[in-house]
Amino acid sequence: EDQVTQSPEALRLQEGESSSLNCSYTVSGLRGLFWYRQDPGKGPEFLFTLYSAGEEKEKERLKATLTKKESFLHITAPKPEDSATYLCAVQGGGSSNTGKLIFGQGTTLQVKP
Amino acid sequence: DAGVTQSPTHLIKTRGQHVTLRCSPISGHKSVSWYQQVLGQGPQFIFQYYEKEERGRGNFPDRFSARQFPNYSSELNVNALLLGDSALYLCASSPQGFGSEAFFGQGTRLTVV
């Protein structure tokens, strides 16, 4: 069964204190791994797509990496405005032609000034 | 360009009632998916429609149904509402049926009392 587990569930950082969020996954035929940012009461905001092991993507203070079993979201010198819940999702293949996303439970990041 | 739009943004219903949620995808996107997100968890897949055909269905009871219209907009219907149906309902649009990122709307907050 396809599954996504994120850790830690919650993370508190001081402004400027770099860290990483982990996303471990089990999926039949990975079509893509997606990172989203979600602010309270709002819909997820797309950040990155990773398709194959070794791939890396960067956007401002965020960098996403992918291996065959997990993905990391590295946050460099975070600012208070980076505070949000970060969601990881996978889309599997197999014999299915569906675009179904399987999400982890998210990591809630709080960055204190 | 307009993003994914959902209506209404908030809704309060009584147990046993029926509800219809609406979604307009990004212009040019042919796939619409619906997700349910309860507090503290990641979104759970309900349905995907691509080119007006159902492409996937999650583990939800038959009280949940959906359809996609010729203009690619979509409706999610839930009959015989239960207290446990209270959640944030998210609509996501994608340009293709699978293999591409999904962009989410702001969601509809449904409260069942």
CSV table of C-alpha atoms in Angstrom, one decimal:
chain,number,residue,atom,x,y,z
A,1,GLU,CA,0.0,0.0,0.0
A,2,ASP,CA,1.3,3.5,-0.9
A,3,GLN,CA,2.2,5.5,2.2
A,4,VAL,CA,3.9,8.8,3.2
A,5,THR,CA,5.3,9.6,6.6
A,6,GLN,CA,6.6,13.0,7.5
A,7,SER,CA,8.8,13.9,10.5
A,8,PRO,CA,9.0,15.7,12.7
A,9,GLU,CA,5.3,16.5,13.3
A,10,ALA,CA,6.2,19.9,14.6
A,11,LEU,CA,9.4,21.9,14.5
A,12,ARG,CA,10.3,25.2,16.3
A,13,LEU,CA,13.3,27.2,15.0
A,14,GLN,CA,14.8,30.5,15.8
A,15,GLU,CA,15.1,32.9,12.9
A,16,GLY,CA,18.2,32.0,10.9
A,17,GLU,CA,18.5,28.5,12.3
A,18,SER,CA,18.6,26.1,9.4
A,19,SER,CA,17.0,22.6,9.5
A,20,SER,CA,15.5,19.9,7.4
A,21,LEU,CA,12.1,18.2,7.1
A,22,ASN,CA,11.8,14.6,6.2
A,23,CYS,CA,9.3,12.7,4.0
A,24,SER,CA,9.6,8.9,3.8
A,25,TYR,CA,7.5,7.2,1.2
A,26,THR,CA,6.5,3.8,-0.1
A,27,VAL,CA,4.9,3.8,-3.5
A,28,SER,CA,4.5,1.6,-6.6
A,29,GLY,CA,6.1,3.3,-9.5
A,30,LEU,CA,6.7,6.9,-8.4
A,31,ARG,CA,5.4,9.4,-10.9
A,32,GLY,CA,6.2,12.4,-8.8
A,33,LEU,CA,6.8,13.7,-5.3
A,34,PHE,CA,5.3,17.0,-4.4
A,35,TRP,CA,5.9,19.5,-1.7
A,36,TYR,CA,3.3,22.0,-0.6
A,37,ARG,CA,3.1,24.8,1.9
A,38,GLN,CA,-0.2,25.3,3.8
A,39,ASP,CA,-1.2,28.3,5.9
A,40,PRO,CA,-4.0,27.9,8.5
A,41,GLY,CA,-7.4,27.7,7.0
A,42,LYS,CA,-6.1,27.9,3.4
A,43,GLY,CA,-5.5,25.5,0.6
A,44,PRO,CA,-2.0,24.0,0.0
A,45,GLU,CA,0.3,26.1,-2.1
A,46,PHE,CA,2.5,24.2,-4.6
A,47,LEU,CA,6.3,24.4,-4.0
A,48,PHE,CA,8.2,21.7,-5.9
A,49,THR,CA,7.9,18.6,-8.0
A,50,LEU,CA,10.6,15.9,-7.9
A,51,TYR,CA,10.5,13.0,-10.4
A,52,SER,CA,13.6,10.9,-9.9
A,53,ALA,CA,16.2,10.1,-7.3
A,54,GLY,CA,19.0,12.6,-7.2
A,55,GLU,CA,16.9,15.4,-8.4
A,56,GLU,CA,17.0,18.8,-6.5
A,57,LYS,CA,14.9,21.9,-6.7
A,58,GLU,CA,15.4,25.3,-5.0
A,59,LYS,CA,13.3,28.3,-4.3
A,60,GLU,CA,14.4,31.1,-2.2
A,61,ARG,CA,15.3,29.6,1.2
A,62,LEU,CA,13.9,26.2,0.4
A,63,LYS,CA,15.7,23.2,-1.3
A,64,ALA,CA,14.0,19.9,-1.9
A,65,THR,CA,15.9,16.7,-2.6
A,66,LEU,CA,14.8,13.1,-3.5
A,67,THR,CA,16.2,9.6,-2.9
A,68,LYS,CA,14.6,6.3,-3.7
A,69,LYS,CA,12.9,6.2,-0.3
A,70,GLU,CA,12.7,9.7,1.1
A,71,SER,CA,12.7,13.4,0.3
A,72,PHE,CA,14.1,16.3,2.3
A,73,LEU,CA,13.0,19.9,2.4
A,74,HIS,CA,15.9,22.0,3.6
A,75,ILE,CA,15.2,25.4,5.0
A,76,THR,CA,18.2,27.7,5.1
A,77,ALA,CA,18.2,30.8,7.4
A,78,PRO,CA,14.4,30.7,7.9
A,79,LYS,CA,12.3,33.8,8.6
A,80,PRO,CA,9.1,34.1,10.6
A,81,GLU,CA,7.1,34.2,7.4
A,82,ASP,CA,8.3,30.7,6.6
A,83,SER,CA,6.0,29.5,9.5
A,84,ALA,CA,3.4,27.1,8.0
A,85,THR,CA,2.6,23.4,7.6
A,86,TYR,CA,4.6,21.7,4.9
A,87,LEU,CA,3.0,18.8,3.2
A,88,CYS,CA,4.6,16.0,1.2
A,89,ALA,CA,2.6,14.0,-1.3
A,90,VAL,CA,3.4,11.2,-3.8
A,91,GLN,CA,1.7,10.2,-7.0
A,92,GLY,CA,2.1,6.5,-7.8
A,93,GLY,CA,1.8,4.7,-11.1
A,94,GLY,CA,1.5,1.0,-11.4
A,95,SER,CA,-1.4,0.0,-13.7
A,96,SER,CA,-3.5,3.1,-12.7
A,97,ASN,CA,-3.9,6.2,-14.8
A,98,THR,CA,-5.1,8.3,-11.9
A,99,GLY,CA,-3.5,11.5,-10.6
A,100,LYS,CA,-4.3,10.6,-7.0
A,101,LEU,CA,-2.0,12.2,-4.5
A,102,ILE,CA,-1.2,10.5,-1.2
A,103,PHE,CA,-0.3,13.0,1.5
A,104,GLY,CA,1.7,12.8,4.7
A,105,GLN,CA,0.3,14.3,7.8
A,106,GLY,CA,2.5,17.4,7.5
A,107,THR,CA,5.2,19.1,9.5
A,108,THR,CA,4.2,22.3,11.3
A,109,LEU,CA,7.1,24.7,11.3
A,110,GLN,CA,7.2,27.7,13.6
A,111,VAL,CA,10.0,30.2,13.2
A,112,LYS,CA,10.5,32.7,16.1
A,113,PRO,CA,12.1,36.1,15.6
B,1,ASP,CA,-4.5,34.4,-14.3
B,2,ALA,CA,-7.2,33.2,-12.0
B,3,GLY,CA,-6.3,30.2,-9.9
B,4,VAL,CA,-8.6,27.5,-8.7
B,5,THR,CA,-11.8,28.9,-7.3
B,6,GLN,CA,-14.1,27.2,-4.9
B,7,SER,CA,-17.5,28.1,-3.6
B,8,PRO,CA,-18.8,28.6,-1.0
B,9,THR,CA,-15.9,29.3,1.3
B,10,HIS,CA,-17.8,28.4,4.4
B,11,LEU,CA,-20.9,26.3,5.0
B,12,ILE,CA,-22.9,25.1,8.0
B,13,LYS,CA,-25.3,22.2,7.5
B,14,THR,CA,-27.4,20.0,9.7
B,15,ARG,CA,-27.0,16.3,10.0
B,16,GLY,CA,-28.9,14.4,7.3
B,17,GLN,CA,-28.9,17.3,4.9
B,18,HIS,CA,-27.3,17.4,1.4
B,19,VAL,CA,-24.5,19.7,0.3
B,20,THR,CA,-23.0,20.7,-3.1
B,21,LEU,CA,-19.6,22.2,-3.4
B,22,ARG,CA,-18.3,23.8,-6.6
B,23,CYS,CA,-14.9,24.2,-8.2
B,24,SER,CA,-13.6,26.0,-11.2
B,25,PRO,CA,-10.2,24.9,-12.4
B,26,ILE,CA,-7.4,26.9,-13.8
B,27,SER,CA,-8.0,27.8,-17.4
B,28,GLY,CA,-6.7,25.1,-19.7
B,29,HIS,CA,-6.6,22.4,-17.0
B,30,LYS,CA,-8.7,19.4,-17.8
B,31,SER,CA,-8.3,17.4,-14.5
B,32,VAL,CA,-10.1,18.2,-11.3
B,33,SER,CA,-9.6,16.3,-8.0
B,34,TRP,CA,-11.4,16.5,-4.7
B,35,TYR,CA,-9.8,16.0,-1.3
B,36,GLN,CA,-11.0,16.1,2.3
B,37,GLN,CA,-8.8,17.5,5.0
B,38,VAL,CA,-9.6,17.1,8.7
B,39,LEU,CA,-7.8,19.2,11.3
B,40,GLY,CA,-4.2,18.1,11.9
B,41,GLN,CA,-4.1,15.6,9.0
B,42,GLY,CA,-3.0,15.7,5.4
B,43,PRO,CA,-5.7,15.8,2.6
B,44,GLN,CA,-7.4,12.5,1.7
B,45,PHE,CA,-8.3,11.8,-1.9
B,46,ILE,CA,-12.0,11.6,-2.8
B,47,PHE,CA,-12.3,11.7,-6.6
B,48,GLN,CA,-10.5,12.6,-9.7
B,49,TYR,CA,-12.2,13.6,-13.0
B,50,TYR,CA,-10.3,14.1,-16.3
B,51,GLU,CA,-12.0,15.1,-19.5
B,52,LYS,CA,-15.3,14.6,-17.8
B,53,GLU,CA,-14.7,11.0,-16.9
B,54,GLU,CA,-14.0,9.6,-13.4
B,55,ARG,CA,-10.4,8.6,-13.2
B,56,GLY,CA,-10.2,7.6,-9.5
B,57,ARG,CA,-12.2,7.2,-6.4
B,58,GLY,CA,-10.9,7.2,-2.8
B,59,ASN,CA,-12.1,5.2,0.1
B,60,PHE,CA,-15.3,7.2,0.8
B,61,PRO,CA,-18.9,6.0,1.1
B,62,ASP,CA,-21.4,6.2,-1.7
B,63,ARG,CA,-22.9,9.3,-0.1
B,64,PHE,CA,-20.1,11.2,-1.8
B,65,SER,CA,-20.5,11.8,-5.6
B,66,ALA,CA,-19.0,14.2,-8.1
B,67,ARG,CA,-19.2,15.2,-11.7
B,68,GLN,CA,-17.3,17.3,-14.2
B,69,PHE,CA,-19.0,19.6,-16.7
B,70,PRO,CA,-18.1,20.4,-20.3
B,71,ASN,CA,-16.3,23.6,-19.2
B,72,TYR,CA,-14.2,21.4,-16.8
B,73,SER,CA,-15.7,22.8,-13.7
B,74,SER,CA,-16.8,20.3,-11.1
B,75,GLU,CA,-19.3,19.6,-8.3
B,76,LEU,CA,-18.9,17.5,-5.2
B,77,ASN,CA,-22.1,16.3,-3.6
B,78,VAL,CA,-22.5,14.8,-0.2
B,79,ASN,CA,-25.8,13.2,0.9
B,80,ALA,CA,-27.1,12.4,4.4
B,81,LEU,CA,-24.4,14.5,6.1
B,82,LEU,CA,-22.8,13.1,9.3
B,83,LEU,CA,-20.9,15.1,12.0
B,84,GLY,CA,-17.8,13.4,10.8
B,85,ASP,CA,-18.1,15.0,7.4
B,86,SER,CA,-17.0,18.3,8.9
B,87,ALA,CA,-13.8,19.2,7.2
B,88,LEU,CA,-12.0,21.4,4.7
B,89,TYR,CA,-12.9,20.2,1.2
B,90,LEU,CA,-10.2,21.0,-1.3
B,91,CYS,CA,-10.4,21.1,-5.1
B,92,ALA,CA,-7.2,20.7,-7.2
B,93,SER,CA,-6.7,21.2,-10.9
B,94,SER,CA,-4.0,19.8,-13.1
B,95,PRO,CA,-3.3,20.2,-16.8
B,96,GLN,CA,-3.1,16.4,-17.3
B,97,GLY,CA,-4.6,13.3,-15.8
B,98,PHE,CA,-1.4,12.3,-14.0
B,99,GLY,CA,2.3,13.1,-13.8
B,100,SER,CA,1.9,16.8,-13.3
B,101,GLU,CA,1.6,19.1,-10.3
B,102,ALA,CA,-1.9,19.9,-8.8
B,103,PHE,CA,-2.9,23.4,-7.8
B,104,PHE,CA,-5.3,23.8,-5.0
B,105,GLY,CA,-8.1,26.2,-4.3
B,106,GLN,CA,-8.7,27.9,-1.0
B,107,GLY,CA,-11.1,25.2,0.1
B,108,THR,CA,-14.6,25.0,1.4
B,109,ARG,CA,-14.9,24.8,5.2
B,110,LEU,CA,-18.0,22.5,5.9
B,111,THR,CA,-19.3,22.3,9.4
B,112,VAL,CA,-22.1,19.7,10.2
B,113,VAL,CA,-24.1,20.4,13.3
